[in-house]
Structures are given as C-alpha cells and as structure tokens.
Tab-separated table of N, CA and C in Angstrom:
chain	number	residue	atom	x	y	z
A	792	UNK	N	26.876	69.806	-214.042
A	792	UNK	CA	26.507	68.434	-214.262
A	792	UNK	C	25.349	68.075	-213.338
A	793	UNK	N	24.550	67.665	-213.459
A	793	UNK	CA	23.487	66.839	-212.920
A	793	UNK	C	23.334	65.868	-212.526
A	794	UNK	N	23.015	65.460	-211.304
A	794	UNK	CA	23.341	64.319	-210.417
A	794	UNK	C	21.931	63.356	-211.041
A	795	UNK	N	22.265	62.251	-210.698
A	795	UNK	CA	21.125	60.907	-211.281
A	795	UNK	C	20.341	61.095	-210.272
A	796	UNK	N	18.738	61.313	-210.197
A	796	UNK	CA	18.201	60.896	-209.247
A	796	UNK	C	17.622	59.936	-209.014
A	797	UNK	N	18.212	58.880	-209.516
A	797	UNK	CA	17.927	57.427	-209.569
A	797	UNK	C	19.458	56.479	-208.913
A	798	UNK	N	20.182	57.295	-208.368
A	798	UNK	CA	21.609	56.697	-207.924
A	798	UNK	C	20.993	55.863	-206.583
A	799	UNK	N	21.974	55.261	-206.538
A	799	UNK	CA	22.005	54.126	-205.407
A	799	UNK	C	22.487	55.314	-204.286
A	800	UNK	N	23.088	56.165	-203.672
A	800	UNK	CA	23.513	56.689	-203.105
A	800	UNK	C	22.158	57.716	-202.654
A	801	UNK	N	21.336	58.243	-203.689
A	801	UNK	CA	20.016	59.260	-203.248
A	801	UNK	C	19.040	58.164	-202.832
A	802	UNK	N	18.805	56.796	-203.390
A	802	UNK	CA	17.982	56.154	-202.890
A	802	UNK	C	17.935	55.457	-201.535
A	803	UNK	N	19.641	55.494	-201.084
A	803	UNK	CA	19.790	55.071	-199.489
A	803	UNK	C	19.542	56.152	-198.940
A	804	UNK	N	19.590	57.472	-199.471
A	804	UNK	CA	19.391	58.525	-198.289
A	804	UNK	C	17.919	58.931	-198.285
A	805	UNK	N	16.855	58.369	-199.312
A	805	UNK	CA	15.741	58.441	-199.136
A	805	UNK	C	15.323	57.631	-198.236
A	806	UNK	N	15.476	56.227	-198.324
A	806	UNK	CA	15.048	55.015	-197.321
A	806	UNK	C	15.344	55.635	-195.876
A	807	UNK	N	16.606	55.841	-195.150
A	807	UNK	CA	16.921	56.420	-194.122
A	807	UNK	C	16.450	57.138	-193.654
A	808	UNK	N	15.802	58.166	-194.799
A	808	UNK	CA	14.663	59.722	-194.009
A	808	UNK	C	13.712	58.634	-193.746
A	809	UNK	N	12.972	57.795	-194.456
A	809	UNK	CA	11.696	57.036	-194.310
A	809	UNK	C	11.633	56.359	-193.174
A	810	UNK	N	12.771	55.509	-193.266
A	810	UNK	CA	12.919	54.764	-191.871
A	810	UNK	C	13.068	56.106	-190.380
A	811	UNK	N	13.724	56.945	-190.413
A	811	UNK	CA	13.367	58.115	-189.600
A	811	UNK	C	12.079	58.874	-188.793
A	812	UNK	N	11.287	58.661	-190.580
A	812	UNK	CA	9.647	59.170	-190.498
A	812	UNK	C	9.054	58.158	-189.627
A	813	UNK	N	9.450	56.620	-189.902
A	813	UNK	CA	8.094	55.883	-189.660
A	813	UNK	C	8.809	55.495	-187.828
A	814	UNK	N	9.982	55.770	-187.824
A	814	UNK	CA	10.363	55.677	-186.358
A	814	UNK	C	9.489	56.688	-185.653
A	815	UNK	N	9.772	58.233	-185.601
A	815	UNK	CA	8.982	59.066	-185.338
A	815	UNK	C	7.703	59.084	-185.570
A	816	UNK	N	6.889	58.211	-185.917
A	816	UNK	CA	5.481	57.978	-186.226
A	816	UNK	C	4.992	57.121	-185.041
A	817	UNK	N	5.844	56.066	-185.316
A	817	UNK	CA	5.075	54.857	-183.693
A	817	UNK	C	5.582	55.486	-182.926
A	818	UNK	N	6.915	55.706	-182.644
A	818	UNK	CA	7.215	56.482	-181.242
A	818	UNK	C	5.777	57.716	-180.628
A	819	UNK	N	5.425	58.667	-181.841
A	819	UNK	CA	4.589	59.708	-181.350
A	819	UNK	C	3.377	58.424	-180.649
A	820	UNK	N	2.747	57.627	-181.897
A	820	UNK	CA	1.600	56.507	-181.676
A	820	UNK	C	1.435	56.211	-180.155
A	821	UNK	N	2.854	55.210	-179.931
A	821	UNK	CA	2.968	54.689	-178.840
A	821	UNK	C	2.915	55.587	-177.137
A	822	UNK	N	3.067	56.939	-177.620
A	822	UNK	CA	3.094	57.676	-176.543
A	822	UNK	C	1.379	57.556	-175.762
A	823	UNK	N	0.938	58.182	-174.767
A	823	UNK	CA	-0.735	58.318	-174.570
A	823	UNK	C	-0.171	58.404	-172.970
A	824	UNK	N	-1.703	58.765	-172.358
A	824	UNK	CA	-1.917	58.916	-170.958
A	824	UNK	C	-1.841	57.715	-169.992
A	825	UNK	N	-2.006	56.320	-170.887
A	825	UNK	CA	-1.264	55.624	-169.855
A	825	UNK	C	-0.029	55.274	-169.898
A	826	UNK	N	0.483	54.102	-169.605
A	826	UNK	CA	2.074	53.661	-169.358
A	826	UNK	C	2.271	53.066	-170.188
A	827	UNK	N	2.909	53.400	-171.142
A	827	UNK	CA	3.132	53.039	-172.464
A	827	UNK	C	4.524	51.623	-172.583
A	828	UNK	N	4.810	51.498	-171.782
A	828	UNK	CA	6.124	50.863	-171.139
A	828	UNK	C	5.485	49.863	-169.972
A	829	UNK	N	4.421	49.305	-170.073
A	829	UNK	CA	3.643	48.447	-168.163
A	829	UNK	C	4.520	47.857	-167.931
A	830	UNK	N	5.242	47.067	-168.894
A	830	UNK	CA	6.151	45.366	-168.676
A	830	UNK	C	7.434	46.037	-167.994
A	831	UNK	N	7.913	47.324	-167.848
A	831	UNK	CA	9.303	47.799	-167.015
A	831	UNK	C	8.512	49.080	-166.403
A	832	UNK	N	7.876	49.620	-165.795
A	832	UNK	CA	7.279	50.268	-165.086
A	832	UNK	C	7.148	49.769	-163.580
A	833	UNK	N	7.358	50.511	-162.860
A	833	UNK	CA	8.666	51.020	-162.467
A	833	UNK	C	9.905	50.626	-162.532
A	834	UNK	N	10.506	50.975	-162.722
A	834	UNK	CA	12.078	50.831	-162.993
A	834	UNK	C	12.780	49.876	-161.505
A	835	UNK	N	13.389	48.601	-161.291
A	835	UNK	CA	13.232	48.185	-160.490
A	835	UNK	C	14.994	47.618	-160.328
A	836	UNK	N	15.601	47.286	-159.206
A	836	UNK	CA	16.804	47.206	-158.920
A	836	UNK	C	16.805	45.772	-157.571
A	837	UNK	N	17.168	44.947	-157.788
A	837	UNK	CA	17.050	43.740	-156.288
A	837	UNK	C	18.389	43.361	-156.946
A	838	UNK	N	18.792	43.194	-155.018
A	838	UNK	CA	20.202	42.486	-154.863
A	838	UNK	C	19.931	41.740	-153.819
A	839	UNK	N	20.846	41.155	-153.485
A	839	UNK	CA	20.793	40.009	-152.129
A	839	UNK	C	21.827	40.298	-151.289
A	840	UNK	N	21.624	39.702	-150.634
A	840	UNK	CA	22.802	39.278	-149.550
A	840	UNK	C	22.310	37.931	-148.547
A	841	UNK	N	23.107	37.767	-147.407
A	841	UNK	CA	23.079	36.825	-146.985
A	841	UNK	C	22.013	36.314	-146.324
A	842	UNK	N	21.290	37.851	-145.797
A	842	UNK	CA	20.369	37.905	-144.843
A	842	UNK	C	18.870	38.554	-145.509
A	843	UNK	N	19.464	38.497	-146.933
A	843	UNK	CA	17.823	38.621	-147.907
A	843	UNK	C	17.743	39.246	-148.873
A	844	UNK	N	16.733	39.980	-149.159
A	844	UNK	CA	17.549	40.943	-150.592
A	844	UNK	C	16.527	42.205	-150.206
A	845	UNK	N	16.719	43.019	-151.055
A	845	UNK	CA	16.641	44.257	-150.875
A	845	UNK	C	15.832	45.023	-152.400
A	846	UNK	N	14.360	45.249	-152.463
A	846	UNK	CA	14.427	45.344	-153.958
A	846	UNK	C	13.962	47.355	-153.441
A	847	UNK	N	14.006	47.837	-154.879
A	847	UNK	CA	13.974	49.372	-154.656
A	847	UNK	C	13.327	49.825	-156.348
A	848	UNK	N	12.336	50.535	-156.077
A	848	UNK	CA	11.979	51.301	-157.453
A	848	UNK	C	11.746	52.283	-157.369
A	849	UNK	N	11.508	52.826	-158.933
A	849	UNK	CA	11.860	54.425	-158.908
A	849	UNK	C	9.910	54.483	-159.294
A	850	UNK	N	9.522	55.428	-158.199
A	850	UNK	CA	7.843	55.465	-158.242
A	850	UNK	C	8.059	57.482	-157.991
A	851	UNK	N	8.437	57.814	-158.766
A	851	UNK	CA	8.015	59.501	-158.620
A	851	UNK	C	6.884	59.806	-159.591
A	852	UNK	N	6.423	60.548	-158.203
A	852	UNK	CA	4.823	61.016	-158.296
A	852	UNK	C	4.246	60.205	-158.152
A	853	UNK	N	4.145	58.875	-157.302
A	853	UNK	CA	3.295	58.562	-156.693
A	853	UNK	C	2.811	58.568	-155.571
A	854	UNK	N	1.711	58.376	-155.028
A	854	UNK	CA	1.357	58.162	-153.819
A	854	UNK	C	1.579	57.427	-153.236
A	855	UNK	N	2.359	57.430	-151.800
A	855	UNK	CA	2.502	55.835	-151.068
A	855	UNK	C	1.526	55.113	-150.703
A	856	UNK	N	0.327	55.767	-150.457
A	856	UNK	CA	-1.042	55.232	-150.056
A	856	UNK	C	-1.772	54.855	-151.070
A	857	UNK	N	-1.074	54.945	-152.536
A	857	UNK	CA	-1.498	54.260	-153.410
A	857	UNK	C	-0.928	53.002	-154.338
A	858	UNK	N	0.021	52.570	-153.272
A	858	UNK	CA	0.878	51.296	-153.425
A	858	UNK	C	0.441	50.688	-152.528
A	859	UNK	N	0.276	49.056	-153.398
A	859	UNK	CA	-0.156	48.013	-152.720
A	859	UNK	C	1.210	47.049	-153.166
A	860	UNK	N	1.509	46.426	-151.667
A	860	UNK	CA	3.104	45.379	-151.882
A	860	UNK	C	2.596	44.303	-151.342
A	861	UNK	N	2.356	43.077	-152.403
A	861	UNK	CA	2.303	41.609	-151.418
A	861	UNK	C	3.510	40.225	-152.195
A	862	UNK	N	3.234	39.462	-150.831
A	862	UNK	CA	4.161	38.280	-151.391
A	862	UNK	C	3.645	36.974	-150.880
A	863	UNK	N	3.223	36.238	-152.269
A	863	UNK	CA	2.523	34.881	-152.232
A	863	UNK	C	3.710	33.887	-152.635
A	864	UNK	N	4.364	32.930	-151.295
A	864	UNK	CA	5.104	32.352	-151.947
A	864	UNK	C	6.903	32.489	-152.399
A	865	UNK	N	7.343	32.574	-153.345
A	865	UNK	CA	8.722	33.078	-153.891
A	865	UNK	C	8.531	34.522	-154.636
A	866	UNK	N	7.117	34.993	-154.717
A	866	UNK	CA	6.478	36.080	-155.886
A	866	UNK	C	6.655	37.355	-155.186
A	867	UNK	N	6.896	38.692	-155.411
A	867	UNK	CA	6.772	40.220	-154.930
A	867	UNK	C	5.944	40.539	-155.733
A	868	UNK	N	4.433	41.137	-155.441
A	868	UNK	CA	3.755	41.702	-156.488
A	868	UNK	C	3.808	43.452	-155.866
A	869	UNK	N	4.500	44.224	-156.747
A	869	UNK	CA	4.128	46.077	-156.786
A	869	UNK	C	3.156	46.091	-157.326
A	870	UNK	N	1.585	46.682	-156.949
A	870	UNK	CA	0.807	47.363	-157.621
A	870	UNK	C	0.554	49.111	-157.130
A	871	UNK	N	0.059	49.371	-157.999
A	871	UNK	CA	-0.186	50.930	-158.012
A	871	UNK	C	-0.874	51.834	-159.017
A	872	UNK	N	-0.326	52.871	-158.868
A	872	UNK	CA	-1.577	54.236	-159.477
A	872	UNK	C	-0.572	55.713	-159.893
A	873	UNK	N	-0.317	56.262	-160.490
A	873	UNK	CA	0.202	57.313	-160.923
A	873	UNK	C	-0.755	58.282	-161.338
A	874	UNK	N	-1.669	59.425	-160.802
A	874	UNK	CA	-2.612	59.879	-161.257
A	874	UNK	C	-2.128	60.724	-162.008
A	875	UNK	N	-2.726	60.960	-162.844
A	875	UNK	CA	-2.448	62.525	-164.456
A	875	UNK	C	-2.730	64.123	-163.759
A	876	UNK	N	-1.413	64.586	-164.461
A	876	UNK	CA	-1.359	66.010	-163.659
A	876	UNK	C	-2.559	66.598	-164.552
A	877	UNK	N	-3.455	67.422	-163.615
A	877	UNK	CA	-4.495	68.159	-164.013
A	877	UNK	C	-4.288	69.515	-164.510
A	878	UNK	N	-4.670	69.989	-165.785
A	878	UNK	CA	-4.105	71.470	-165.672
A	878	UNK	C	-5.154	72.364	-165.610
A	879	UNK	N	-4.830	73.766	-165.182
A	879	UNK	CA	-6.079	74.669	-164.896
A	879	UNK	C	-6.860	74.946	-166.276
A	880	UNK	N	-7.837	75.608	-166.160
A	880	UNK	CA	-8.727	76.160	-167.483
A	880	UNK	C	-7.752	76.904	-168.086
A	881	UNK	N	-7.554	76.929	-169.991
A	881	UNK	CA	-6.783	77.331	-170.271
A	881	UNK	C	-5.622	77.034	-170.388
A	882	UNK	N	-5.178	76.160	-169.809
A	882	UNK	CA	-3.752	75.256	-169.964
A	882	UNK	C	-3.868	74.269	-171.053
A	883	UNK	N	-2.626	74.135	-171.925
A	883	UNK	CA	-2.382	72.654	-172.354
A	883	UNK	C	-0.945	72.270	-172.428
A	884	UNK	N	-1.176	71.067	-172.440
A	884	UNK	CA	0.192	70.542	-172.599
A	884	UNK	C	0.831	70.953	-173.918
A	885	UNK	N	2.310	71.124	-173.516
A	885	UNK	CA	3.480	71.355	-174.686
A	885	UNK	C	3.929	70.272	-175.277
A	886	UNK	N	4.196	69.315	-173.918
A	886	UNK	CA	5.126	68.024	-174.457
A	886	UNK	C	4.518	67.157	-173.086
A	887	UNK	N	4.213	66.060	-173.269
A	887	UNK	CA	3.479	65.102	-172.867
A	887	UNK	C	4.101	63.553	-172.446
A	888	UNK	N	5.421	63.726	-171.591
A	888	UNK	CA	5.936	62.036	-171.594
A	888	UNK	C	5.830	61.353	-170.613
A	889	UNK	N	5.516	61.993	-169.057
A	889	UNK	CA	5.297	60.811	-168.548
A	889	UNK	C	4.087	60.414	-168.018
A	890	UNK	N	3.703	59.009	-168.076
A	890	UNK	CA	2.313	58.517	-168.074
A	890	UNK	C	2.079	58.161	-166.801
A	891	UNK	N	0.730	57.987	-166.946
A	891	UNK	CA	-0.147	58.008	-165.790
A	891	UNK	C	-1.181	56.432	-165.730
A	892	UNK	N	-1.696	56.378	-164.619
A	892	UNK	CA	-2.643	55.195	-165.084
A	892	UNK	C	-1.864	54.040	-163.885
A	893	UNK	N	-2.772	52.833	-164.026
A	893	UNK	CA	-2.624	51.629	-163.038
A	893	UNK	C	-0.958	51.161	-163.391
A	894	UNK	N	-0.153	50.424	-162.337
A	894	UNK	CA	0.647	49.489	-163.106
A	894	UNK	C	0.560	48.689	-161.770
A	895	UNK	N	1.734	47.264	-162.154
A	895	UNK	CA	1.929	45.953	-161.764
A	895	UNK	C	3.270	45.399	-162.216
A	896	UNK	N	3.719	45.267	-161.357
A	896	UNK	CA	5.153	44.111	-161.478
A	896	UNK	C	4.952	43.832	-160.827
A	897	UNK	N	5.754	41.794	-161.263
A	897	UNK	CA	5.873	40.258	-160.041
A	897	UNK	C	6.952	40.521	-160.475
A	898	UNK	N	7.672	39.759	-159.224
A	898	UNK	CA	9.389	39.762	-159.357
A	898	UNK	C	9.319	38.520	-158.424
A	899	UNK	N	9.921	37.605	-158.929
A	899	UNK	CA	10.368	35.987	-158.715
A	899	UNK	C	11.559	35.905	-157.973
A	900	UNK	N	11.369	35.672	-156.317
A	900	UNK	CA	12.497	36.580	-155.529
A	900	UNK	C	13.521	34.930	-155.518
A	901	UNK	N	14.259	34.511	-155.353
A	901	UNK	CA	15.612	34.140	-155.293
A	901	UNK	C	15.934	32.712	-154.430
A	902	UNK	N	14.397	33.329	-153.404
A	902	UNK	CA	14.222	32.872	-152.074
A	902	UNK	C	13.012	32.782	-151.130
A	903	UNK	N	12.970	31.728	-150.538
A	903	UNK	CA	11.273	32.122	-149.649
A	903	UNK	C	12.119	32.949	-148.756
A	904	UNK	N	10.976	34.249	-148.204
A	904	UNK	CA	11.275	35.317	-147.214
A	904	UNK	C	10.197	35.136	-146.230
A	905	UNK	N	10.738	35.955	-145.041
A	905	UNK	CA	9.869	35.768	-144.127
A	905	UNK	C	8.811	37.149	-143.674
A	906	UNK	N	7.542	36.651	-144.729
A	906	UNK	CA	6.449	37.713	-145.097
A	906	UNK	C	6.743	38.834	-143.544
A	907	UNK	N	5.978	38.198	-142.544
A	907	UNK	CA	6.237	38.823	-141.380
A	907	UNK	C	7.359	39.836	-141.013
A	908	UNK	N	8.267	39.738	-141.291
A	908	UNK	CA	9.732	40.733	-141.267
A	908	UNK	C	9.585	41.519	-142.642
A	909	UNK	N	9.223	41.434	-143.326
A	909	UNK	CA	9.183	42.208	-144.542
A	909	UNK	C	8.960	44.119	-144.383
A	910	UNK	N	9.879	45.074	-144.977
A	910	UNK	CA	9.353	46.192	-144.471
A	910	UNK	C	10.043	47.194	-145.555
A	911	UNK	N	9.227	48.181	-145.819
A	911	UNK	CA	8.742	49.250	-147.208
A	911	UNK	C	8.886	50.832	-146.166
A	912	UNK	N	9.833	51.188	-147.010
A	912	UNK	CA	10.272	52.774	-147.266
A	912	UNK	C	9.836	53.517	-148.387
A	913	UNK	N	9.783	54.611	-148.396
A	913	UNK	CA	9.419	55.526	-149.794
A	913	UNK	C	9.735	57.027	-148.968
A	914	UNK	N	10.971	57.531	-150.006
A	914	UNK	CA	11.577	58.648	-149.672
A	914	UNK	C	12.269	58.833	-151.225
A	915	UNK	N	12.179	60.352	-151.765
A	915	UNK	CA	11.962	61.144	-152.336
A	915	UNK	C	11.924	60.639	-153.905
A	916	UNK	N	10.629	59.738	-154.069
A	916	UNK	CA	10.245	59.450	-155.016
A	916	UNK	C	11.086	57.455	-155.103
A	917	UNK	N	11.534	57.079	-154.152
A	917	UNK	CA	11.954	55.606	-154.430
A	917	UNK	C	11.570	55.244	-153.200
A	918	UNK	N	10.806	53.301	-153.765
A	918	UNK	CA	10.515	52.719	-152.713
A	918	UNK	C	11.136	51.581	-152.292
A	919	UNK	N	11.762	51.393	-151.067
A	919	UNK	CA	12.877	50.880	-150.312
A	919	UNK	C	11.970	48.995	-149.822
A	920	UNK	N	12.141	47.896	-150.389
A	920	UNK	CA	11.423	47.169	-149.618
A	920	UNK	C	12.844	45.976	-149.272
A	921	UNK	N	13.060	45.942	-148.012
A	921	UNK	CA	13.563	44.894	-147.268
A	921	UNK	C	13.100	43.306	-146.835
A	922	UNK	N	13.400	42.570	-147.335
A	922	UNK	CA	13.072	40.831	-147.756
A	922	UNK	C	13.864	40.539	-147.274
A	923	UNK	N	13.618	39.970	-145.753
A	923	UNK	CA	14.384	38.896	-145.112
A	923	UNK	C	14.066	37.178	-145.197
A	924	UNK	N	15.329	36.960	-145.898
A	924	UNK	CA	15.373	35.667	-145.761
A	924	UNK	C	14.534	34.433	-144.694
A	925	UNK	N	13.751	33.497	-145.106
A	925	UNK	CA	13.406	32.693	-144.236
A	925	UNK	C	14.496	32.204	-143.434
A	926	UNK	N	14.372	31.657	-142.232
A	926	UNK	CA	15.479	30.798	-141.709
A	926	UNK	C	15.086	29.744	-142.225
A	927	UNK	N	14.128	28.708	-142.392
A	927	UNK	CA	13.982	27.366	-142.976
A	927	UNK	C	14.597	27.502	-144.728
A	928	UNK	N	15.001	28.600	-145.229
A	928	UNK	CA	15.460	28.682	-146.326
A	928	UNK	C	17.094	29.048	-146.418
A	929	UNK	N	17.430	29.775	-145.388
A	929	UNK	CA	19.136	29.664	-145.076
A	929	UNK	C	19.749	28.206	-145.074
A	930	UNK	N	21.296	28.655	-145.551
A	930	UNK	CA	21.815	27.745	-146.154
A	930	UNK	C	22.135	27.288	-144.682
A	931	UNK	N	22.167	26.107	-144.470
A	931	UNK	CA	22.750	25.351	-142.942
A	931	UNK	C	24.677	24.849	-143.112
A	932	UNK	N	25.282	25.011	-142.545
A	932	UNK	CA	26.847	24.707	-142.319
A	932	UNK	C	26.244	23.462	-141.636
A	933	UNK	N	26.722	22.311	-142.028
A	933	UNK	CA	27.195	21.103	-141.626
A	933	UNK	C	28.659	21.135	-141.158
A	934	UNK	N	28.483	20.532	-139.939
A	934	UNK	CA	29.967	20.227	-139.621
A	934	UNK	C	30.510	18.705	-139.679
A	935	UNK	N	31.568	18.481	-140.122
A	935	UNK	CA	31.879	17.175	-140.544
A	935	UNK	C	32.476	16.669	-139.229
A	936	UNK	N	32.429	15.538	-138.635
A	936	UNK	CA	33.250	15.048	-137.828
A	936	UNK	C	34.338	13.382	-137.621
C-alpha cells in the first residue's frame, strides 16, 4: 500500500525538518569573529551583602591589562578586548565558536559604593571585583527612646 504524500502527518514532518534547516541557518549566520552575544558577554554573577557586593565574570582569554573597570555614580562599567587566536601558515579552523573583538557591560549596582575602596582580582580566567558599600549609604539603626 502506498502512503499519501499529501497526509497531514508527512507534511508536519516536513515543516519540522524546515524549521530545523532555517534554525541551523541563522545559528551558522549569527556565528563570526566578533561577539555574537555583546548584550551577555561576559557572563556576570553580583551578590551583596551587608558590607557591599561582590560582582565576578567569566573573561577567559583575556588580558587583564586589557580590562578597563569604572564606576560613575550607582553604574559598573566592564570594558575590554578578547583578541582572535592567530593560526600559523597553513592552519585553518575546524570549528569556530568563541569570539573575539571589543565588549562592554553597565551593571546598575544596588547601591552608591565607595569608588576609593573598590578592588579587582583576575585568577584563572575570572574577574573578582569587590564594591564596598558607601557609609553615607548604610542603613543607620535608630534607637528609640
């Protein structure tokens, strides 16, 4: 017997390869030598505590001397540089995913900090930055009497 190739059942499993194809199409598109991802580049983690917060990103393969960290205000700006691995004469790439090129994140901290106390680690590919709380921004205990 011979199947319809006009069934509702072959025509969902055609759409599905298609939708498959055209996934695998922008995905390849969207790939390239820069950071195809800027708006979450680097991957970034802040918590607080009492005495300030603590933010940390994941920067492998970069240079620390090619990070710039400032803070205007309530704002953390990360900027930086990821340079493209060079290959010798005769080399090419197989598979091509992680990018290279300028990036930038602001992160809208919680709290005014006190720029001056502020202080940046980078150890084995993550960078450690410590944000101490202003004292004119700590919460004050009133005592009632």
């Amino acid at each position: 017997m011979l199947s319809n190739p006009f069934s509702v059942r072959s025509s969902l499993r055609e759409m599905e390869w298609l939708r498959r194809e055209m996934n695998d199409l922008f995905e390849t598109l969207d790939r390239g030598p820069r950071m195809s991802q800027a708006t979450t580049y680097p991957a970034m983690n802040v918590w607080t505590n009492p005495d300030g917060a603590v933010l940390t990103a994941e920067l492998p393969g970069v240079n620390p001397d090619d990070l710039e960290i400032s803070v205007q205000g309530d704002t953390l700006t990360l900027r930086g540089a990821r340079n493209p691995e060079l290959l010798n004469e005769g080399e090419a790439f197989h598979r091509r995913e992680r990018g290279s090129g300028k990036f930038q994140r602001a992160f809208q901290l919680p709290f005014a900090v006190d720029a001056s106390k502020i202080e940046a680690s980078y150890e084995l590919g993550v960078l450690s930055i410590t944000l101490p709380r202003a004292e004119s921004d700590k919460p004050k205990k009133i005592q009632v009497t």
